[in-house]
XYZ file of N, CA, C and O in Angstrom:
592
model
N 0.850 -1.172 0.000
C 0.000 0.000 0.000
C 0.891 1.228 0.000
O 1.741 1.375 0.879
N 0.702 2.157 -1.019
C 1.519 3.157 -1.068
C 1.506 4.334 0.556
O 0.883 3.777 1.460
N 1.965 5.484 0.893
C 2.338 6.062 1.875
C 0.902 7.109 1.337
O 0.171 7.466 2.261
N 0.565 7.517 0.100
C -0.332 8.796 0.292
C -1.423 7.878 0.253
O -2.345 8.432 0.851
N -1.814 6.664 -0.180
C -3.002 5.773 0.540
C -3.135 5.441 1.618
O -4.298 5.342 2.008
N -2.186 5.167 2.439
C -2.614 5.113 3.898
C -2.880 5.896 4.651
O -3.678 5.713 5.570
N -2.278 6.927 4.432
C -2.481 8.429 5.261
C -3.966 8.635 4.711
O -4.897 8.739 5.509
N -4.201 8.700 3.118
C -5.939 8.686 3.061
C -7.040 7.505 3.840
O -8.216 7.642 4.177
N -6.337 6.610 3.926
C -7.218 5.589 4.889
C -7.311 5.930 6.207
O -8.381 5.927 6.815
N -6.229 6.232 6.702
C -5.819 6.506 7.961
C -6.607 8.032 8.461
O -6.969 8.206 9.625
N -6.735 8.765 7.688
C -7.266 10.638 7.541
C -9.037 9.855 8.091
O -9.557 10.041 9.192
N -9.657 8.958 6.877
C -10.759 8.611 6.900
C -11.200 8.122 7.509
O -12.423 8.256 7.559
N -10.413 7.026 8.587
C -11.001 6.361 9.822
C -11.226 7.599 10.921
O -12.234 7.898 11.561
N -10.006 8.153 10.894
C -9.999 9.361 12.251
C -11.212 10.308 11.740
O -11.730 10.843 12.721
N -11.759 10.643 10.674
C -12.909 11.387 10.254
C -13.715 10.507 10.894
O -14.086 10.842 12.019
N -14.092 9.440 10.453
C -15.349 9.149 10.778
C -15.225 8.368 11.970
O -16.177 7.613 12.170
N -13.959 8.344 13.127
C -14.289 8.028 14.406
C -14.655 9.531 15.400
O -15.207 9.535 16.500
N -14.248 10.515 14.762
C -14.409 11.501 15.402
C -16.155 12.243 15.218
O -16.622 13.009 16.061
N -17.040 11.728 13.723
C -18.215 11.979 13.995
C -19.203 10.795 14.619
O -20.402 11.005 14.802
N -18.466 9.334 14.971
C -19.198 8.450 15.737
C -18.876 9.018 17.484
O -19.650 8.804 18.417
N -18.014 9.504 17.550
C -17.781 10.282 19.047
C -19.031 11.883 18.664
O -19.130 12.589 19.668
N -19.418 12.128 18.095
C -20.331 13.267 18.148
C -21.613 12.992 18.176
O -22.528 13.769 18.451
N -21.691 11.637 17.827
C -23.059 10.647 17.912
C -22.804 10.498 19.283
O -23.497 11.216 20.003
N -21.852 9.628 19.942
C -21.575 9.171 20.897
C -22.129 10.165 22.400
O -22.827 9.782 23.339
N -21.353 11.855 22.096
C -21.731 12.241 22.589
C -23.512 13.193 22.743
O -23.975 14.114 23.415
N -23.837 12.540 21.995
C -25.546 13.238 21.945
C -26.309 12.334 22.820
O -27.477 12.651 23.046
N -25.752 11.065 23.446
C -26.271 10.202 24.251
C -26.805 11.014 25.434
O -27.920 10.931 25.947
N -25.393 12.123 25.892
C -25.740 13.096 26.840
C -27.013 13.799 26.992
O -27.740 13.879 27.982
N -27.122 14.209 26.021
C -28.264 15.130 25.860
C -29.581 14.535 26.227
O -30.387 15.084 26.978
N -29.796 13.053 25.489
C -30.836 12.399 26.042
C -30.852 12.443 27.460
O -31.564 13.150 28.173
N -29.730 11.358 27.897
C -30.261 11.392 29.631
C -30.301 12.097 30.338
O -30.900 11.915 31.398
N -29.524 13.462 29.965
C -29.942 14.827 31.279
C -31.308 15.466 30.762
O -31.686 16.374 31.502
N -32.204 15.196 29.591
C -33.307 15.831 29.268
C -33.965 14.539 30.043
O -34.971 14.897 30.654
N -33.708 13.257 30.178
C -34.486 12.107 30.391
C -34.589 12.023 32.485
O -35.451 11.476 33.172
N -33.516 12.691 32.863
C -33.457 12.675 34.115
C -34.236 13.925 35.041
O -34.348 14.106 36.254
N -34.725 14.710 33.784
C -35.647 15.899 34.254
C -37.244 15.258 34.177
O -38.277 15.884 34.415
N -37.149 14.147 33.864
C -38.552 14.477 33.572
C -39.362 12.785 34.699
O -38.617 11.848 34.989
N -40.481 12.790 35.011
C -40.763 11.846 35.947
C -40.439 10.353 35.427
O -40.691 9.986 34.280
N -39.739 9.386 36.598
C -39.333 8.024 36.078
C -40.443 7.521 35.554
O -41.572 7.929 35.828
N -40.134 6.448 34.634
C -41.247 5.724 33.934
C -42.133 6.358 33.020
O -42.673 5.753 32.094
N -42.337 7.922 33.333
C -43.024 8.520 32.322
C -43.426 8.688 30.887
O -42.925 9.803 30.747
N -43.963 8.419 29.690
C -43.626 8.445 28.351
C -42.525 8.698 28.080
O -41.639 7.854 27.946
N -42.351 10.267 27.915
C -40.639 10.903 28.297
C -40.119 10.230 28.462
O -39.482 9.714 27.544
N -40.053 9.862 29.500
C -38.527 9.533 29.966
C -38.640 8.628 29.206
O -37.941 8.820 28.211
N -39.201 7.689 29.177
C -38.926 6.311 28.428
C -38.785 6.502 26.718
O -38.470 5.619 25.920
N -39.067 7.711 26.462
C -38.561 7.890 25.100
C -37.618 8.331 25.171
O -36.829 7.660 24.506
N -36.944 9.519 25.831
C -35.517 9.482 26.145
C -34.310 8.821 26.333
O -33.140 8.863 25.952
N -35.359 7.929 27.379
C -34.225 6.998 27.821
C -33.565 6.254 26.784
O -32.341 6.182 26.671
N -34.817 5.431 25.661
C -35.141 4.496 24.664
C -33.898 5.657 23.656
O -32.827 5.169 23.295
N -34.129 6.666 23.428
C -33.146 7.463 22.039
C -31.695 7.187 22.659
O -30.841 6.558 22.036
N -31.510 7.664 23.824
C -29.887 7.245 24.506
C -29.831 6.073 24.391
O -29.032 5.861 23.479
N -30.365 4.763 24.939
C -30.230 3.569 24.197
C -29.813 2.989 22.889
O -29.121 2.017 22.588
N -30.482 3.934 22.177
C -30.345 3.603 20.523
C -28.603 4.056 19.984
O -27.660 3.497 19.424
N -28.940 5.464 20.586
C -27.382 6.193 20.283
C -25.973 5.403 20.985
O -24.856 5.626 20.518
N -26.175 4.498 22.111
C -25.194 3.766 22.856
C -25.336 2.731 21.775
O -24.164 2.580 21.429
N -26.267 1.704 20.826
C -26.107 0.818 20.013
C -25.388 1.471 18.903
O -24.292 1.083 18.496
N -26.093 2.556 18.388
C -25.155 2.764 17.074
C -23.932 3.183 17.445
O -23.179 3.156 16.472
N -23.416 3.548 18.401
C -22.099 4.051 18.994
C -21.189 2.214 18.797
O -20.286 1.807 18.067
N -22.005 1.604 19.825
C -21.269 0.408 19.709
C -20.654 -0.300 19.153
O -19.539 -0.736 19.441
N -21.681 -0.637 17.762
C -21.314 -1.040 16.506
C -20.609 -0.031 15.694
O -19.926 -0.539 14.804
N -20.591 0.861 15.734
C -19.024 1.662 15.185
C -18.038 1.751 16.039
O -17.335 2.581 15.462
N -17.518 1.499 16.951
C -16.631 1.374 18.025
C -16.011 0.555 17.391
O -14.813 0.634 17.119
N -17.157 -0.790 16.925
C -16.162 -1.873 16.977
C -15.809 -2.015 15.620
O -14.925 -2.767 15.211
N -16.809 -0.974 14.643
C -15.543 -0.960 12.900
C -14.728 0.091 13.602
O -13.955 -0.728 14.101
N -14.203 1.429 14.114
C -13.426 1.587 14.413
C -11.959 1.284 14.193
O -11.058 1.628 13.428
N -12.230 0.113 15.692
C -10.919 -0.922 16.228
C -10.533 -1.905 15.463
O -9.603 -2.631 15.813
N -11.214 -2.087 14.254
C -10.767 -3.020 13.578
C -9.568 -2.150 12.296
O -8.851 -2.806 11.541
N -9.604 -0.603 12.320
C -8.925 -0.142 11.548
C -8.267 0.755 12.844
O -7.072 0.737 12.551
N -8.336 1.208 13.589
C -7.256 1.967 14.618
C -6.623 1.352 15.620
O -7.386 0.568 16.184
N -5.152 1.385 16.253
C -5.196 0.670 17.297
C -6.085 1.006 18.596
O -7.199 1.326 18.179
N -6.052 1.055 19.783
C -6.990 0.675 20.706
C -6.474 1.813 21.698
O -7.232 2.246 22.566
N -5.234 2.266 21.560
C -4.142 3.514 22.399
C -4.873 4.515 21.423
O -5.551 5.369 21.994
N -4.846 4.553 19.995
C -5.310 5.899 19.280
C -6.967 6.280 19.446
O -7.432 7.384 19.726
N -7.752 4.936 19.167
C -9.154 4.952 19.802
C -9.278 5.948 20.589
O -9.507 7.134 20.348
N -9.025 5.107 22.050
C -9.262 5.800 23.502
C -8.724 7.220 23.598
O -9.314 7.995 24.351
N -7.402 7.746 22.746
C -6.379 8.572 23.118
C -7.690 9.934 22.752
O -8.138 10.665 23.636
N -8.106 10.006 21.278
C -9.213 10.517 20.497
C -10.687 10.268 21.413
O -11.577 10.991 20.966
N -10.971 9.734 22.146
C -12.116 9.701 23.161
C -12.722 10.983 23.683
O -13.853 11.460 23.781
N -11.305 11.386 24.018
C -11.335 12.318 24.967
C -12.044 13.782 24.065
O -12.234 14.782 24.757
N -12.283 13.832 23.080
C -12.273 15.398 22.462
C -14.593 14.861 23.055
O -15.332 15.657 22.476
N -15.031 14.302 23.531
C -15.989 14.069 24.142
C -16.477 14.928 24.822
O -17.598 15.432 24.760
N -15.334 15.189 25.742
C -15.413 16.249 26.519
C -16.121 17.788 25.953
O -17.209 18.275 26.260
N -15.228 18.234 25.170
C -15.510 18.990 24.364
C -16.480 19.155 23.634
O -16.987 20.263 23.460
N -16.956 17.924 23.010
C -18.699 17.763 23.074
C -19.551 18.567 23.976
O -19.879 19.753 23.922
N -19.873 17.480 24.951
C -20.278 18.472 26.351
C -20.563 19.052 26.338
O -21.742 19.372 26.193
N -19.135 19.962 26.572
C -19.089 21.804 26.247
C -20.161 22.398 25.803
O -21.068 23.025 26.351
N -19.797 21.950 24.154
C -20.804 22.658 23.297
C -22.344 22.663 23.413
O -23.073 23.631 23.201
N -22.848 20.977 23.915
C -23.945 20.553 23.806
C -24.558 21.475 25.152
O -25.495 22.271 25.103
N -23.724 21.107 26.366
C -24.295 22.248 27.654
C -24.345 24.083 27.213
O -25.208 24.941 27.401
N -23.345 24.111 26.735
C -23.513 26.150 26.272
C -24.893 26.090 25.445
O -25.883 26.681 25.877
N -24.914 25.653 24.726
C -26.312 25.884 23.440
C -27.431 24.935 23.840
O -28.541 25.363 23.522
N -27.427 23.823 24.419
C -28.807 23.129 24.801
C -28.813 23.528 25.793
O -29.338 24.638 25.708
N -28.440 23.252 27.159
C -28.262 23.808 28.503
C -28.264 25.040 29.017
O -28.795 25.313 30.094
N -27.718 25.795 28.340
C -27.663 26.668 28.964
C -26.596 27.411 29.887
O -26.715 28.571 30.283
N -25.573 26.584 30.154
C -24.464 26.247 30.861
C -23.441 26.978 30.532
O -23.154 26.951 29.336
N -22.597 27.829 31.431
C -21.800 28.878 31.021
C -20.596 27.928 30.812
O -20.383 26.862 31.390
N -19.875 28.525 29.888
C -18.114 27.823 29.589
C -17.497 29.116 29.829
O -17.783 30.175 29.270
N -16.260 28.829 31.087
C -15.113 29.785 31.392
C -13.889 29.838 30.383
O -13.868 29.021 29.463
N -13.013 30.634 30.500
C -11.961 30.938 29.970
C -10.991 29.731 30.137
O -10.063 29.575 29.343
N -11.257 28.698 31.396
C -10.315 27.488 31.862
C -11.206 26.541 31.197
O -10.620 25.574 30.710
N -12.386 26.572 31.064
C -13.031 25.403 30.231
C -12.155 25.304 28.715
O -11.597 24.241 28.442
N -12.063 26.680 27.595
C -11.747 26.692 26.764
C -10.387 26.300 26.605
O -10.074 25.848 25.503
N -9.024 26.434 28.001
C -8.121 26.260 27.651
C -8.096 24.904 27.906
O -7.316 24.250 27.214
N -8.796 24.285 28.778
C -8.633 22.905 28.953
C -9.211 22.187 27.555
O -8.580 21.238 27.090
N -10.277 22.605 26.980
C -10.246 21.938 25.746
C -9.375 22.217 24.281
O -9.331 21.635 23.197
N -8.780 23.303 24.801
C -7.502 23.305 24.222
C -6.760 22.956 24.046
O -6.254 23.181 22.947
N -5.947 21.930 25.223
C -5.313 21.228 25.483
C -5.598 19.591 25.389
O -4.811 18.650 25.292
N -6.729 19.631 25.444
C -7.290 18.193 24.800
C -7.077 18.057 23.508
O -6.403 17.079 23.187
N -7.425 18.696 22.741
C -6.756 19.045 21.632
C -5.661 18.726 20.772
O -5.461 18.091 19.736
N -4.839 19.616 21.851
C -3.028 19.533 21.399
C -3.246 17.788 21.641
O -3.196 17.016 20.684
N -3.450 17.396 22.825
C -2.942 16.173 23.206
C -3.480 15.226 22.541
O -2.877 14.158 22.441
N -4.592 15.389 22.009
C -4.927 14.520 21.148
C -4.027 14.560 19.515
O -3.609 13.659 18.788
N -4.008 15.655 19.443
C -3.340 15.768 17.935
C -1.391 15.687 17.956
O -0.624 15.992 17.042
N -1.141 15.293 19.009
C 0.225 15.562 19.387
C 0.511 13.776 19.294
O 1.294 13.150 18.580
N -0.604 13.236 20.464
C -1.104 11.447 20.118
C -1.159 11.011 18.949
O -0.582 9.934 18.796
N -1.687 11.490 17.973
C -1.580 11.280 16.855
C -0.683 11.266 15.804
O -0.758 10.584 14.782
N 0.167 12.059 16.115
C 1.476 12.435 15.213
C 2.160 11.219 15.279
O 2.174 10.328 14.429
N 2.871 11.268 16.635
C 3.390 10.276 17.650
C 3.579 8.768 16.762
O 4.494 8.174 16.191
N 2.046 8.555 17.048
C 1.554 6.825 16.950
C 1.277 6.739 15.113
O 0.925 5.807 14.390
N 1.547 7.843 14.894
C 1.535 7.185 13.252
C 3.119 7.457 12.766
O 3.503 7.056 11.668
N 4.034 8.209 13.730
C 5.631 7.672 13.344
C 6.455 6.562 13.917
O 7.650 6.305 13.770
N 5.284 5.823 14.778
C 5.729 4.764 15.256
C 4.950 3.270 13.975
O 4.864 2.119 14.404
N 4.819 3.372 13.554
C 3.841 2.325 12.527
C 4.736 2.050 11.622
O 5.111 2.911 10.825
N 5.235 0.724 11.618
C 5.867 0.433 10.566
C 4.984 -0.690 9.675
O 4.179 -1.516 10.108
N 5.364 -0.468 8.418
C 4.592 -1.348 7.276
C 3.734 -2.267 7.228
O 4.458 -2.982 6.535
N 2.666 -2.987 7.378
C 2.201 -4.407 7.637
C 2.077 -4.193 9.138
O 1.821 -5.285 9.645
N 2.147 -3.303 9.994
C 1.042 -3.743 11.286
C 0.051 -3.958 11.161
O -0.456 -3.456 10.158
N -0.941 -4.894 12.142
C -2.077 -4.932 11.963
C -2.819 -3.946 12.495
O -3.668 -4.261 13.328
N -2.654 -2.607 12.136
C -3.532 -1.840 12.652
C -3.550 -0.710 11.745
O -2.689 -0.623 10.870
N -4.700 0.395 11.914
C -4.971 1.458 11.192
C -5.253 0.847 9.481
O -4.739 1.539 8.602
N -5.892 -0.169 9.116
C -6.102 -0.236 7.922
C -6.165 -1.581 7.441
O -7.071 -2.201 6.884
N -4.726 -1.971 7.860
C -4.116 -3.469 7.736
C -5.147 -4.399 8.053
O -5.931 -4.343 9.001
N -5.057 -5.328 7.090
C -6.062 -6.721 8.066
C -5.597 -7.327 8.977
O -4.571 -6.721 9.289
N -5.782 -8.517 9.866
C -4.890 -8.550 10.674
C -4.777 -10.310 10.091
O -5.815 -10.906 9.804
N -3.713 -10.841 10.001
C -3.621 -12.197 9.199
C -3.209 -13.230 10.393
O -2.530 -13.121 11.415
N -3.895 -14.214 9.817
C -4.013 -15.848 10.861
C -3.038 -16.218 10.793
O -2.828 -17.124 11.599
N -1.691 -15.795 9.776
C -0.689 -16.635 9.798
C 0.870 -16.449 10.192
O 1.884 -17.147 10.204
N 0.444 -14.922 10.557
C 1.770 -14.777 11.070
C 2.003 -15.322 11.774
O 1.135 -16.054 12.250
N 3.653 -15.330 12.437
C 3.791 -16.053 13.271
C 3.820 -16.066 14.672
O 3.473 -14.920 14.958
N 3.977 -16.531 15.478
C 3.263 -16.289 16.609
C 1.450 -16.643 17.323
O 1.122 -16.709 18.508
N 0.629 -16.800 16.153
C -0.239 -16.518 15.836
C -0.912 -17.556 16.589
O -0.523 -18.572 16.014
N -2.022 -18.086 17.932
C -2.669 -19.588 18.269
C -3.508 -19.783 17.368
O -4.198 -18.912 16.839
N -3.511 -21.297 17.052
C -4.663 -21.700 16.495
C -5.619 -21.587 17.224
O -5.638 -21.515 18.452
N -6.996 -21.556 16.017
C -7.958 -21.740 16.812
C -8.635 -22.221 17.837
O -8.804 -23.419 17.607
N -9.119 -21.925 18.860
C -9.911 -23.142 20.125
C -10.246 -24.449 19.205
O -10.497 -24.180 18.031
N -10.279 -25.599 19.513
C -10.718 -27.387 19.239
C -10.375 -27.636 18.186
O -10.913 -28.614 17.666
N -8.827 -26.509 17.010
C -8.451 -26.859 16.520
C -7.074 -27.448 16.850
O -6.339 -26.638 17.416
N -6.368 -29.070 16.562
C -5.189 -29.399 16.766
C -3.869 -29.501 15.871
O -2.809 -29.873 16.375
């Protein structure tokens, strides 16, 4: 696989793990609208039921994800969640953001994009990760369970 194809594979997973984390984080929104309103109520239980849904579709992209990122870059990228939040509390909520809110998600930021640099000059050719399939035959590799 050439070097400006992987970086496009690699560009495209981090795109679209970063708008399954914007899904991810709208889960929020449900349960603090779902925790205002009386237990068991229609509401809530439609609330509850949409955060439900958004934790499934989250799930099942989690796990295409990890099958193209390693599991350190995943989690490392988690964090801009936070920053979600933020936004979702200032404009749905209502919720003031300070001058230390902004630098702290500032710094989530750097650290995320600093993580990133990092772990893609550590990747050499044929890892199984960020793209790569991951193959049964290298070596090292156990056979299958109740195979001998």
């Amino acid at each position: 696989m050439s070097s400006h194809k992987t970086i496009n594979s690699r560009a495209k997973t981090l795109i679209a793990l970063h708008l399954l984390l914007l899904v991810y984080s709208l889960s929020g929104i449900f349960s603090k609208n779902a925790a205002h309103e009386p237990f068991l109520s229609p509401m809530f239980i439609l609330l509850y039921g949409g955060m439900l849904a958004i934790l499934f579709i989250y799930a099942i992209g989690w796990q295409q994800i990890l099958k193209r990122l390693s599991l350190s870059m995943a989690f490392a990228n988690k964090a801009v969640t936070v920053i979600w939040g933020m936004v979702w509390g200032f404009f749905i909520f209502g919720e003031s953001v300070s001058a230390l809110n902004i630098l702290g998600a500032a710094m989530v930021i750097v650290g995320v994009v600093l993580y990133a640099r990092a772990d893609g000059k550590e990747e050499k050719p044929g890892d199984p990760i960020d793209g790569d399939q991951w193959t049964t035959d290298a070596p090292g590799n156990l056979p299958p369970l109740g195979s001998e």
